[in-house]
Coordinates of C-alpha atoms in Angstrom, one line a residue:
M1 CA 8.6 -8.0 -53.4
T2 CA 6.1 -10.2 -51.2
D3 CA 3.3 -9.6 -49.0
T4 CA 4.3 -12.5 -46.8
I5 CA 4.4 -11.2 -42.9
R6 CA 7.9 -12.4 -41.5
P7 CA 7.2 -13.4 -37.9
N8 CA 8.8 -10.9 -35.0
L9 CA 10.2 -12.0 -31.5
R10 CA 10.1 -9.4 -29.0
I11 CA 13.4 -9.7 -26.7
V12 CA 14.1 -7.7 -23.7
I13 CA 17.6 -7.3 -22.4
V14 CA 18.2 -6.7 -18.9
G15 CA 21.1 -6.5 -16.5
H16 CA 23.0 -4.7 -14.3
V17 CA 24.0 -1.1 -15.4
D18 CA 27.3 -0.8 -16.9
H19 CA 27.3 -4.8 -17.5
G20 CA 27.2 -3.4 -21.2
K21 CA 23.3 -4.2 -22.6
S22 CA 23.9 -1.3 -24.9
T23 CA 27.2 -2.4 -26.4
L24 CA 25.7 -5.6 -27.1
V25 CA 22.6 -4.4 -28.6
G26 CA 25.1 -2.2 -30.8
R27 CA 27.8 -5.2 -31.5
M28 CA 24.4 -7.6 -32.8
L29 CA 23.2 -4.7 -35.0
H30 CA 26.4 -4.7 -36.6
E31 CA 27.0 -8.4 -36.8
A32 CA 23.5 -8.7 -38.4
G33 CA 24.2 -6.5 -40.8
A34 CA 21.2 -4.0 -39.7
M35 CA 23.1 -0.9 -39.3
P36 CA 22.1 2.0 -41.9
E37 CA 24.4 2.8 -44.3
G38 CA 26.6 5.3 -43.1
K39 CA 25.6 5.0 -39.6
L40 CA 29.0 3.3 -38.0
E41 CA 31.1 6.1 -39.8
Q42 CA 29.0 8.5 -38.5
I43 CA 29.1 7.2 -34.9
K44 CA 32.9 7.5 -35.2
A45 CA 33.0 10.6 -36.5
I46 CA 31.1 11.7 -33.7
S47 CA 33.1 10.1 -30.9
E48 CA 36.1 11.4 -32.5
K49 CA 34.7 15.2 -32.9
R50 CA 34.0 14.3 -28.8
G51 CA 37.5 12.9 -27.7
M52 CA 35.9 10.2 -26.8
P53 CA 36.8 6.2 -28.3
F54 CA 34.2 4.8 -29.8
E55 CA 31.8 2.5 -28.2
W56 CA 29.2 0.3 -29.4
A57 CA 26.8 1.7 -27.5
F58 CA 26.3 4.5 -29.5
V59 CA 24.7 2.7 -32.4
M60 CA 21.6 2.8 -30.4
D61 CA 19.8 6.4 -31.4
A62 CA 17.6 6.5 -28.3
L63 CA 20.4 6.1 -26.2
Q64 CA 21.2 10.3 -26.2
A65 CA 20.5 10.7 -22.8
E66 CA 22.9 7.7 -21.9
R67 CA 25.7 9.4 -23.9
D68 CA 25.4 12.6 -21.4
Q69 CA 24.7 10.5 -18.2
G70 CA 26.4 7.1 -18.4
I71 CA 23.1 5.1 -17.7
T72 CA 20.0 4.3 -19.7
I73 CA 17.0 6.1 -18.6
D74 CA 14.4 4.8 -20.4
T75 CA 13.4 1.6 -22.8
A76 CA 14.7 1.9 -26.4
R77 CA 13.2 -0.5 -29.2
I78 CA 15.3 -1.4 -32.1
H79 CA 14.2 -3.7 -35.0
F80 CA 16.1 -5.9 -36.8
H81 CA 16.4 -9.1 -38.5
T82 CA 18.2 -12.2 -39.1
D83 CA 17.9 -14.5 -42.0
M84 CA 15.5 -16.5 -39.6
R85 CA 12.9 -13.7 -38.6
D86 CA 12.4 -10.2 -37.3
Y87 CA 13.3 -9.1 -34.0
T88 CA 12.4 -6.3 -31.7
I89 CA 14.7 -5.7 -29.1
I90 CA 13.9 -3.8 -25.7
D91 CA 16.3 -2.7 -24.1
A92 CA 15.5 -1.9 -20.2
P93 CA 17.6 -0.2 -17.7
G94 CA 19.5 -2.0 -15.4
H95 CA 19.7 0.8 -12.2
T96 CA 17.4 0.2 -9.3
E97 CA 15.8 3.5 -9.6
F98 CA 14.4 2.7 -13.1
L99 CA 13.1 -0.9 -12.7
K100 CA 9.7 0.5 -13.2
N101 CA 10.9 0.9 -16.9
M102 CA 12.4 -2.8 -17.1
I103 CA 9.1 -4.4 -15.7
T104 CA 7.2 -2.1 -18.4
G105 CA 9.7 -3.2 -21.2
A106 CA 10.2 -7.0 -19.9
A107 CA 6.1 -7.1 -20.0
S108 CA 5.6 -7.2 -23.7
A109 CA 8.6 -9.5 -24.1
Q110 CA 8.6 -13.2 -25.3
A111 CA 12.2 -13.7 -25.0
A112 CA 15.1 -12.3 -22.7
L113 CA 18.7 -11.7 -22.7
L114 CA 20.2 -11.3 -19.3
L115 CA 23.3 -9.9 -19.1
I116 CA 26.0 -10.6 -16.4
D117 CA 29.6 -8.8 -16.2
A118 CA 32.1 -11.5 -16.1
Q119 CA 34.6 -9.7 -13.9
E120 CA 31.8 -8.4 -11.2
G121 CA 29.8 -11.5 -11.4
V122 CA 26.3 -11.7 -10.1
R123 CA 25.1 -8.6 -8.6
E124 CA 21.8 -8.2 -6.8
Q125 CA 20.5 -6.7 -9.7
S126 CA 21.0 -9.7 -11.5
R127 CA 19.2 -11.8 -9.7
R128 CA 16.4 -8.9 -9.0
H129 CA 16.2 -9.1 -13.0
G130 CA 15.7 -12.8 -12.8
Y131 CA 13.4 -12.9 -10.5
L132 CA 11.1 -10.2 -12.2
L133 CA 11.6 -12.0 -15.6
S134 CA 10.1 -15.3 -13.7
L135 CA 7.4 -12.9 -12.4
L136 CA 6.6 -11.6 -15.6
G137 CA 6.1 -15.1 -16.8
V138 CA 9.4 -14.6 -19.2
K139 CA 10.4 -18.4 -20.0
Q140 CA 12.8 -18.2 -22.4
I141 CA 16.4 -17.0 -21.2
A142 CA 19.7 -16.4 -22.5
V143 CA 22.1 -15.7 -20.2
V144 CA 24.8 -13.7 -21.4
V145 CA 28.3 -13.5 -19.8
N146 CA 29.7 -10.4 -20.6
K147 CA 33.4 -8.8 -21.0
M148 CA 35.1 -12.1 -21.0
D149 CA 38.0 -10.1 -22.3
L150 CA 38.2 -8.7 -19.1
V151 CA 39.0 -12.2 -17.0
G152 CA 41.3 -13.2 -19.9
Y153 CA 38.8 -15.5 -21.8
D154 CA 39.0 -17.8 -18.6
A155 CA 36.9 -20.9 -18.9
G156 CA 37.1 -21.5 -15.5
R157 CA 35.6 -18.0 -14.3
F158 CA 32.5 -18.5 -16.5
G159 CA 31.8 -22.1 -15.2
E160 CA 31.6 -20.4 -12.0
L161 CA 28.9 -18.0 -13.2
V162 CA 27.2 -20.5 -14.8
T163 CA 27.0 -22.8 -11.7
T164 CA 25.7 -19.5 -9.3
Y165 CA 23.5 -18.3 -11.4
S166 CA 22.1 -21.5 -12.6
A167 CA 21.3 -22.4 -9.1
Y168 CA 19.3 -19.0 -8.2
L169 CA 17.3 -19.3 -11.5
E170 CA 16.4 -22.9 -10.5
G171 CA 15.3 -21.9 -7.0
L172 CA 13.0 -19.4 -9.6
G173 CA 11.6 -22.4 -11.6
V174 CA 13.5 -20.8 -14.3
E175 CA 15.7 -23.1 -16.9
P176 CA 17.7 -20.7 -19.4
S177 CA 18.1 -22.3 -22.6
V178 CA 22.3 -21.4 -22.8
F179 CA 25.1 -19.5 -21.1
I180 CA 27.4 -17.4 -23.6
P181 CA 30.5 -16.3 -22.9
V182 CA 31.1 -13.1 -24.8
S183 CA 32.9 -9.9 -25.3
A184 CA 30.4 -7.5 -26.9
R185 CA 33.0 -4.6 -27.4
N186 CA 35.2 -7.5 -29.3
G187 CA 32.7 -9.1 -30.9
D188 CA 33.4 -12.5 -29.5
N189 CA 30.8 -14.9 -29.5
V190 CA 28.0 -12.3 -31.3
G191 CA 27.7 -13.2 -34.8
A192 CA 30.5 -15.5 -34.8
R193 CA 32.1 -17.9 -32.6
S194 CA 35.4 -16.6 -31.0
K195 CA 38.2 -17.9 -31.6
T196 CA 39.7 -17.1 -28.3
M197 CA 37.1 -19.1 -26.6
P198 CA 37.8 -22.9 -28.3
W199 CA 36.3 -24.4 -25.2
Y200 CA 32.8 -22.9 -25.6
Q201 CA 31.0 -24.9 -28.2
G202 CA 27.1 -23.5 -27.6
P203 CA 25.4 -20.9 -30.0
T204 CA 26.6 -17.3 -30.6
V205 CA 24.0 -14.8 -29.1
L206 CA 22.4 -14.6 -32.6
K207 CA 21.8 -18.1 -32.9
A208 CA 20.6 -18.2 -29.4
L209 CA 18.3 -15.6 -30.7
D210 CA 17.0 -18.1 -33.4
G211 CA 16.7 -20.7 -31.1
F212 CA 13.8 -19.1 -29.0
T213 CA 10.4 -20.4 -30.1
E214 CA 7.6 -18.5 -31.1
P215 CA 4.7 -17.9 -28.6
L216 CA 1.1 -18.5 -29.6
S217 CA 0.4 -15.7 -31.3
S218 CA -2.5 -13.4 -29.4
E219 CA -4.9 -14.2 -32.6
D220 CA -5.0 -18.4 -31.9
K221 CA -5.5 -17.5 -28.0
P222 CA -9.4 -17.6 -26.6
L223 CA -11.5 -14.5 -27.6
R224 CA -10.9 -11.5 -24.9
L225 CA -12.3 -8.2 -25.7
P226 CA -12.5 -5.9 -22.7
I227 CA -15.4 -3.3 -23.4
Q228 CA -14.2 0.4 -23.3
G229 CA -18.0 2.0 -23.8
V230 CA -21.7 1.7 -25.5
Y231 CA -22.7 4.6 -27.8
K232 CA -25.6 5.0 -29.3
F233 CA -25.5 6.1 -32.9
D234 CA -28.8 7.1 -34.8
E235 CA -30.6 3.1 -34.5
R236 CA -27.8 1.5 -33.6
R237 CA -26.2 0.8 -30.2
I238 CA -22.6 0.2 -30.5
L239 CA -20.3 -1.8 -28.2
A240 CA -16.8 -0.6 -28.5
G241 CA -13.1 -2.3 -27.4
R242 CA -9.8 -3.5 -28.5
I243 CA -9.5 -7.0 -29.1
E244 CA -6.7 -8.3 -27.1
S245 CA -6.8 -11.8 -28.0
G246 CA -8.5 -14.1 -30.1
R247 CA -10.9 -13.5 -33.1
L248 CA -14.7 -13.2 -33.4
K249 CA -17.1 -12.7 -36.6
V250 CA -20.5 -11.8 -37.4
G251 CA -23.1 -14.2 -36.1
D252 CA -20.4 -15.4 -33.2
T253 CA -22.4 -15.6 -29.6
L254 CA -20.7 -13.8 -27.1
L255 CA -20.4 -14.2 -23.8
F256 CA -20.1 -11.1 -21.7
S257 CA -18.5 -11.5 -18.0
P258 CA -19.2 -11.2 -15.5
S259 CA -22.9 -10.2 -16.2
N260 CA -23.1 -13.6 -17.9
K261 CA -25.3 -12.4 -20.6
T262 CA -25.2 -13.7 -24.3
A263 CA -25.8 -12.3 -27.6
R264 CA -25.1 -12.7 -31.2
I265 CA -22.9 -10.2 -33.1
R266 CA -25.2 -8.6 -35.6
S267 CA -22.3 -5.9 -37.7
I268 CA -19.4 -5.1 -37.1
E269 CA -19.1 -1.6 -37.7
T270 CA -16.7 0.5 -39.7
W271 CA -15.9 4.0 -40.6
N272 CA -15.0 5.3 -43.9
A273 CA -14.2 1.8 -45.2
P274 CA -14.8 0.5 -48.4
E275 CA -16.2 -2.7 -47.1
P276 CA -18.0 -3.6 -44.2
L277 CA -15.9 -6.1 -41.9
T278 CA -17.3 -9.6 -41.1
E279 CA -14.8 -10.6 -38.9
A280 CA -12.1 -9.1 -36.6
S281 CA -8.9 -10.3 -34.6
A282 CA -6.4 -9.4 -31.9
G283 CA -4.6 -5.8 -31.8
M284 CA -7.7 -4.5 -33.5
S285 CA -10.0 -1.8 -32.2
V286 CA -13.6 -2.5 -33.1
G287 CA -17.1 -1.4 -33.1
F288 CA -19.9 -4.0 -33.1
T289 CA -23.9 -4.3 -32.6
L290 CA -26.0 -7.4 -31.0
D291 CA -29.1 -8.9 -32.4
E292 CA -30.8 -8.1 -28.9
Q293 CA -30.6 -4.9 -26.7
I294 CA -29.1 -6.6 -23.7
F295 CA -27.0 -4.3 -21.1
V296 CA -23.5 -4.5 -21.1
E297 CA -21.5 -2.1 -19.5
R298 CA -17.6 -0.9 -19.6
G299 CA -15.2 -3.2 -18.0
E300 CA -17.1 -6.2 -19.1
V301 CA -15.2 -8.5 -21.0
A302 CA -16.6 -10.5 -24.1
S303 CA -15.9 -13.9 -24.8
H304 CA -17.1 -17.5 -26.6
E305 CA -18.7 -19.4 -24.4
A306 CA -16.6 -22.2 -24.9
S307 CA -13.9 -20.4 -23.6
P308 CA -14.4 -17.8 -21.3
P309 CA -12.4 -15.7 -18.3
V310 CA -12.6 -17.0 -14.7
E311 CA -15.1 -15.3 -12.4
T312 CA -13.9 -14.4 -9.1
N313 CA -14.2 -11.4 -6.4
V314 CA -10.8 -12.8 -5.0
F315 CA -7.6 -14.2 -6.1
K316 CA -3.8 -14.8 -5.5
A317 CA -1.3 -12.2 -6.6
R318 CA 2.2 -11.9 -7.4
L319 CA 3.1 -8.3 -7.3
F320 CA 5.7 -6.0 -7.8
W321 CA 5.4 -2.6 -5.4
L322 CA 6.6 0.6 -6.6
G323 CA 5.1 3.3 -4.5
H324 CA 6.5 5.4 -2.2
K325 CA 4.0 4.8 0.4
P326 CA 4.5 1.3 1.2
L327 CA 1.7 -1.7 0.3
L328 CA -0.5 -1.9 3.2
Q329 CA -2.7 -5.0 4.7
G330 CA -5.9 -4.1 5.0
K331 CA -5.5 -0.9 2.8
H332 CA -7.8 -0.4 -0.1
Y333 CA -6.3 0.7 -3.8
T334 CA -7.8 0.9 -7.0
L335 CA -7.1 -2.2 -9.0
K336 CA -7.4 -1.8 -13.1
I337 CA -7.2 -4.5 -15.8
N338 CA -7.9 -3.3 -18.9
T339 CA -10.9 -1.2 -18.9
L340 CA -11.9 -2.5 -15.7
E341 CA -11.5 -0.2 -12.5
A342 CA -12.6 -1.8 -8.9
D343 CA -12.2 -1.1 -5.3
V344 CA -9.7 -3.3 -4.2
L345 CA -8.5 -4.7 -0.7
V346 CA -5.2 -6.0 0.3
E347 CA -6.8 -8.6 2.5
R348 CA -3.4 -10.6 3.2
I349 CA 0.8 -10.1 2.8
E350 CA 1.4 -13.9 2.5
R351 CA 5.0 -13.3 2.3
V352 CA 7.5 -10.7 1.2
I353 CA 10.3 -12.1 -1.4
D354 CA 13.8 -11.1 -1.2
T355 CA 14.8 -11.4 -4.7
G356 CA 18.5 -11.7 -3.6
D357 CA 18.6 -14.7 -1.9
L358 CA 14.7 -15.8 -2.5
T359 CA 14.1 -15.8 0.9
T360 CA 10.6 -15.1 2.6
R361 CA 9.5 -13.3 5.3
E362 CA 5.9 -12.6 7.0
A363 CA 5.0 -8.8 6.7
Q364 CA 2.2 -6.2 7.3
S365 CA 3.7 -4.3 4.2
V366 CA 5.5 -4.2 1.4
E367 CA 8.0 -1.6 0.7
R368 CA 9.3 0.4 -2.5
N369 CA 10.8 -2.1 -5.0
A370 CA 10.1 -5.1 -3.0
V371 CA 8.3 -8.4 -4.4
A372 CA 5.3 -9.7 -2.5
E373 CA 2.4 -12.4 -3.0
V374 CA -0.6 -11.1 -1.9
V375 CA -4.3 -12.0 -1.7
L376 CA -6.8 -9.1 -3.1
R377 CA -10.8 -9.1 -2.6
T378 CA -13.2 -6.8 -4.4
R379 CA -16.4 -6.1 -3.5
R380 CA -17.8 -6.6 -7.0
M381 CA -17.3 -9.9 -9.2
L382 CA -14.2 -9.5 -11.7
A383 CA -13.5 -11.3 -15.2
I384 CA -9.9 -12.3 -15.4
D385 CA -7.5 -14.6 -15.9
E386 CA -4.3 -16.8 -14.7
A387 CA -1.7 -14.3 -16.3
L388 CA 0.2 -17.0 -17.7
S389 CA -2.6 -18.2 -19.9
I390 CA -3.8 -14.7 -21.2
E391 CA -1.4 -12.0 -20.3
A392 CA -4.2 -9.2 -21.3
T393 CA -6.4 -10.0 -18.7
G394 CA -4.0 -11.5 -16.3
R395 CA -1.9 -8.8 -15.7
F396 CA -3.0 -5.9 -13.3
V397 CA -2.1 -2.4 -11.9
L398 CA -2.7 -0.7 -8.4
V399 CA -3.3 2.6 -8.5
E400 CA -3.1 5.3 -5.0
D401 CA -4.1 8.8 -5.5
Y402 CA -4.0 8.5 -8.9
L403 CA -0.7 7.4 -9.7
P404 CA 0.4 3.7 -10.5
V405 CA 2.0 2.2 -7.5
G406 CA 2.2 -1.9 -8.3
G407 CA 1.8 -4.1 -11.2
G408 CA 1.5 -7.7 -10.7
L409 CA 0.1 -11.1 -12.3
V410 CA -2.9 -13.0 -11.4
S411 CA -3.1 -16.3 -9.8
M412 CA -6.1 -18.1 -9.2
E413 CA -4.2 -20.7 -7.2
G414 CA -6.5 -22.5 -4.3
Y415 CA -9.4 -20.5 -5.5
P416 CA -12.5 -21.6 -7.6
D417 CA -13.6 -20.2 -10.7
Q418 CA -17.3 -19.1 -9.1
R419 CA -18.7 -18.4 -12.5
D420 CA -20.8 -21.7 -12.3
L421 CA -21.7 -20.9 -9.0
I422 CA -23.9 -17.6 -10.0
T423 CA -25.0 -18.6 -13.2
V424 CA -28.7 -19.3 -13.5
R425 CA -29.5 -21.8 -16.5
S426 CA -33.0 -22.8 -15.5
T427 CA -35.8 -21.2 -17.1
N428 CA -39.9 -21.2 -17.0
I429 CA -39.4 -22.1 -13.0
T430 CA -42.6 -21.3 -10.5
A431 CA -41.9 -21.1 -6.9
V432 CA -44.9 -23.7 -5.4
G433 CA -45.7 -22.9 -1.6
H434 CA -46.7 -25.3 1.5
A435 CA -49.4 -26.1 3.0
V436 CA -48.2 -25.7 6.6
S437 CA -46.8 -22.3 7.3
R438 CA -43.3 -21.4 8.8
E439 CA -45.4 -20.0 12.0
L440 CA -47.6 -23.1 12.6
R441 CA -44.2 -25.2 12.4
Q442 CA -42.3 -22.7 15.0
S443 CA -45.5 -22.7 17.3
R444 CA -45.6 -26.5 17.5
N445 CA -41.7 -27.3 17.7
G446 CA -41.3 -24.3 20.2
H447 CA -38.4 -22.5 18.6
V448 CA -37.9 -21.4 15.2
G449 CA -36.0 -23.3 12.3
G450 CA -32.2 -21.9 11.2
V451 CA -28.6 -22.8 10.4
L452 CA -25.9 -23.2 12.8
W453 CA -23.1 -23.2 10.1
F454 CA -19.9 -24.5 12.1
T455 CA -16.8 -23.3 9.9
G456 CA -13.0 -23.9 10.8
L457 CA -10.0 -25.9 10.0
S458 CA -9.8 -29.8 9.9
G459 CA -8.9 -31.0 13.4
A460 CA -10.7 -27.7 15.2
G461 CA -13.7 -29.8 16.6
K462 CA -16.7 -28.9 14.2
S463 CA -18.0 -32.4 14.3
T464 CA -17.2 -33.4 17.9
L465 CA -19.0 -30.1 18.8
A466 CA -22.0 -30.3 16.1
L467 CA -22.6 -34.0 17.2
A468 CA -22.5 -33.2 21.3
L469 CA -24.7 -29.7 20.7
E470 CA -27.3 -32.2 18.5
E471 CA -27.8 -34.8 21.1
Q472 CA -27.7 -31.9 23.9
L473 CA -30.7 -30.1 21.8
F474 CA -32.9 -33.0 21.0
A475 CA -32.8 -34.0 24.4
R476 CA -34.5 -30.6 25.3
G477 CA -36.7 -30.9 22.9
Y478 CA -35.5 -29.1 19.7
Q479 CA -36.2 -30.3 16.1
V480 CA -32.4 -30.5 15.2
Y481 CA -30.2 -32.3 12.4
V482 CA -26.3 -32.5 11.7
L483 CA -25.0 -32.1 8.4
D484 CA -21.4 -33.3 8.3
G485 CA -19.1 -33.0 5.3
D486 CA -17.7 -36.7 4.8
N487 CA -21.4 -37.9 5.4
V488 CA -23.1 -35.8 2.6
R489 CA -19.6 -36.7 0.5
G490 CA -21.1 -40.4 0.8
G491 CA -24.5 -39.4 -1.2
L492 CA -25.6 -36.1 -2.5
N493 CA -21.8 -34.8 -3.4
A494 CA -20.3 -38.0 -4.0
N495 CA -19.5 -36.7 -7.5
L496 CA -17.2 -33.8 -6.4
G497 CA -13.9 -33.9 -5.8
F498 CA -11.5 -31.4 -3.7
S499 CA -10.3 -29.3 -6.3
P500 CA -11.4 -25.4 -5.5
E501 CA -14.3 -25.7 -8.0
D502 CA -15.9 -28.8 -6.3
R503 CA -15.3 -27.1 -2.7
A504 CA -17.1 -24.4 -3.8
E505 CA -19.7 -26.7 -5.5
N506 CA -20.0 -28.8 -2.4
I507 CA -20.8 -25.8 -0.1
R508 CA -23.5 -24.5 -2.7
R509 CA -25.4 -27.7 -2.4
I510 CA -25.0 -27.7 1.1
G511 CA -26.1 -24.5 1.7
E512 CA -29.3 -24.9 -0.3
V513 CA -30.2 -28.4 1.8
A514 CA -29.6 -26.7 5.1
A515 CA -32.2 -24.0 3.9
L516 CA -34.6 -26.4 3.0
F517 CA -34.3 -28.5 6.3
A518 CA -34.5 -24.1 7.9
D519 CA -37.5 -23.7 6.3
A520 CA -39.2 -27.2 7.6
G521 CA -38.5 -25.7 11.1
F522 CA -35.3 -27.6 12.1
I523 CA -32.0 -26.3 13.5
V524 CA -29.2 -27.5 11.0
I525 CA -26.2 -28.0 12.6
S526 CA -23.7 -28.1 9.2
S527 CA -20.2 -28.8 9.8
F528 CA -17.8 -28.0 7.1
I529 CA -14.4 -26.3 6.7
S530 CA -15.9 -24.1 4.1
P531 CA -12.9 -22.0 3.4
Y532 CA -14.4 -19.4 1.2
R533 CA -16.1 -16.3 2.6
A534 CA -18.0 -16.1 -0.5
D535 CA -19.5 -19.6 -0.5
R536 CA -20.5 -19.2 3.1
Q537 CA -21.8 -15.7 2.2
R538 CA -24.0 -17.8 -0.7
A539 CA -25.3 -20.4 2.1
R540 CA -26.5 -17.4 4.0
E541 CA -28.2 -15.9 1.2
A542 CA -29.8 -19.2 0.4
V543 CA -30.9 -19.6 4.0
K544 CA -32.4 -15.4 3.7
Q545 CA -33.2 -15.6 7.6
G546 CA -32.0 -17.7 10.6
F547 CA -28.1 -18.5 9.4
H548 CA -25.5 -18.1 12.2
E549 CA -22.0 -18.2 11.5
I550 CA -20.2 -20.5 14.2
Y551 CA -16.4 -20.1 13.8
V552 CA -14.9 -23.0 15.6
E553 CA -11.7 -21.7 16.0
A554 CA -8.3 -23.5 16.4
D555 CA -4.5 -22.4 15.6
L556 CA -3.5 -24.3 12.6
A557 CA -0.4 -26.1 14.9
V558 CA -2.9 -27.2 17.2
C559 CA -5.4 -29.0 14.5
E560 CA -1.7 -30.4 12.9
Q561 CA -0.8 -32.0 16.1
R562 CA -4.4 -33.5 16.6
D563 CA -5.0 -34.3 13.4
P564 CA -7.4 -37.1 14.0
K565 CA -8.3 -38.5 10.3
G566 CA -3.9 -38.6 9.9
L567 CA -5.0 -35.9 6.6
Y568 CA -2.4 -33.6 7.6
R569 CA 0.3 -35.7 7.8
R570 CA -0.4 -36.7 4.1
A571 CA -0.8 -33.2 3.1
R572 CA 2.4 -32.4 4.4
T573 CA 3.8 -35.5 2.3
G574 CA 1.9 -34.5 -0.7
E575 CA -0.5 -37.5 -0.9
I576 CA -3.3 -34.8 -0.7
R577 CA -3.5 -31.6 -2.7
D578 CA -5.6 -28.7 -2.2
F579 CA -5.6 -29.5 1.8
T580 CA -6.8 -26.2 3.4
G581 CA -4.6 -24.9 5.4
I582 CA -1.2 -26.1 3.9
S583 CA -1.6 -25.8 0.1
S584 CA -5.3 -24.4 0.2
P585 CA -6.6 -21.0 1.5
Y586 CA -8.6 -21.1 4.8
E587 CA -10.6 -17.8 5.0
A588 CA -11.8 -16.9 8.7
P589 CA -15.1 -15.5 9.1
E590 CA -14.7 -11.5 9.2
A591 CA -17.7 -11.1 12.0
A592 CA -18.8 -14.5 12.7
D593 CA -22.0 -14.4 14.9
L594 CA -20.5 -16.7 17.3
V595 CA -16.9 -17.8 17.9
V596 CA -15.7 -20.9 20.5
S597 CA -12.0 -21.4 20.7
T598 CA -11.4 -25.1 21.1
D599 CA -7.9 -24.5 21.7
R600 CA -8.7 -22.3 24.6
Q601 CA -11.9 -24.0 25.7
S602 CA -13.1 -27.2 26.9
V603 CA -16.0 -29.0 25.0
E604 CA -17.9 -28.5 27.8
E605 CA -17.1 -25.1 28.1
C606 CA -17.8 -24.7 24.2
L607 CA -21.3 -26.4 24.9
E608 CA -22.4 -23.9 27.4
V609 CA -22.0 -21.3 24.8
L610 CA -23.3 -23.3 22.0
T611 CA -26.4 -24.1 24.0
G612 CA -27.1 -20.4 25.7
Y613 CA -26.6 -19.4 22.3
V614 CA -29.3 -21.9 20.5
E615 CA -31.5 -20.5 23.6
R616 CA -31.4 -17.1 22.9
A617 CA -31.6 -17.0 19.4
F618 CA -34.0 -19.7 18.6
R619 CA -36.4 -20.5 21.4
Q620 CA -36.8 -17.1 22.8
A621 CA -37.5 -15.7 19.3
V622 CA -40.9 -17.6 18.9

């Protein structure tokens, strides 16, 4: 006997109903020698007693309902092993009504066997299952073409299905490791190579399983410990939660997100344990104390400082909708990620995807069993991860009327990690006042200071209007200055690129500079795309008073047609990445203080509106 722990791989088996999943599993257990002693004889006896022909599907103890109803209605888990390692098979139902169970099963899988009936061919569910595996991030997939005996073991039919389904999976960015022609009923190419298909030289099903690689274990990923609760025992304040990934030990400094507080682990608390724990790892539920009394609440995520989760209040999501009522754009739901619950707004449905042919369409709602890409926004800051990096903090559930109605994956594509924008690192700061008051500056200037924050797509006309307005206001005696994107990037922000994080930092700095100009009595006209609402809100908060959001509105098609700097053309050819409106989002203001539409108004008409606004908001305010 040995204490060595064998590696275990979780395999989900999916496929259209009646394509032979349960039969394949039964046959695999038999071929692998994993059948309990006497089990096969028992099943044969039951079959004879019922007057039914023997079916390998009967091997699965958990499929009593299938025997009665003819379909698998829940996910069953079966354990077996090969010489190489242990396996947990997750049998997921193929019927449309049980897609939720299929998702539940596939969500924890590390690889997949996807079945296709050689006679029936690729069905709608075959495509949908392929898409869902892709959506759930299951990258290792072997496609099993079953029931080859029903097509006379025909190599041509097998090749035809390989061509059809390969093309579909390629559209998803999925490359299966192998296509295997089998007859699960007869055992062809399940455990041993079939003599009836000498034209096939690839691995058997069991060899294909052994060919899968074991993904990085949860223990080896960055620490993620969602806080479940904070409890007071005698003099101890104990934080409790389950370690979803990574490891921790006494003395580690933990970062709590999104509050961004830090403290060291003083102790790991245990009950009825012979010795106190000094370290813990993924899968363990722990309580621990800290070396200082910081305020931490349920829903925060503990990590190490070097590898924290993303902080954001907006993200993209690939969503599978299960609700009886359709998902609606503009509607609020409850978002659940681990121990976190938050109100979330479906800000935008970017597209609904037809899993049959992968075509997409615009929509204002998502119907039951449909897949969509959406943008979700919360009022509070979240601590999450890209789902493909850390599953535990990157997969979420939407809840409506206390029922789960949808599940999805987090994607930060196009959106910045806002952690650095909200983290204050400076200490011992004491603000210094000014010898000249704001009132004195206003009295001499004849107007109040403030910021006209122009936002809009590239090519909307921001710079044109900003410079023309600056000229007119200066002529009327205003203290006025334009901050323009390209100018600032030549100096103050020369070290920033155009990643979502650099764009956000660019606007944070501009907001602070504009606030200083405004405090000095100037009217600042800032001309920046400033694509994210959160960034503009931070600029508004920096200025404190006198911030005016001006939406320079123009349709994307119009801006692209103007393309004054040739940027759209370069973005369309892929020469420029993360270009707003093309490959990066632009979040239009929800309630701008003023809107000028350059695709419907002339420059002169826009200027008249703008100068009138300035007279009212800045001159008459004195």
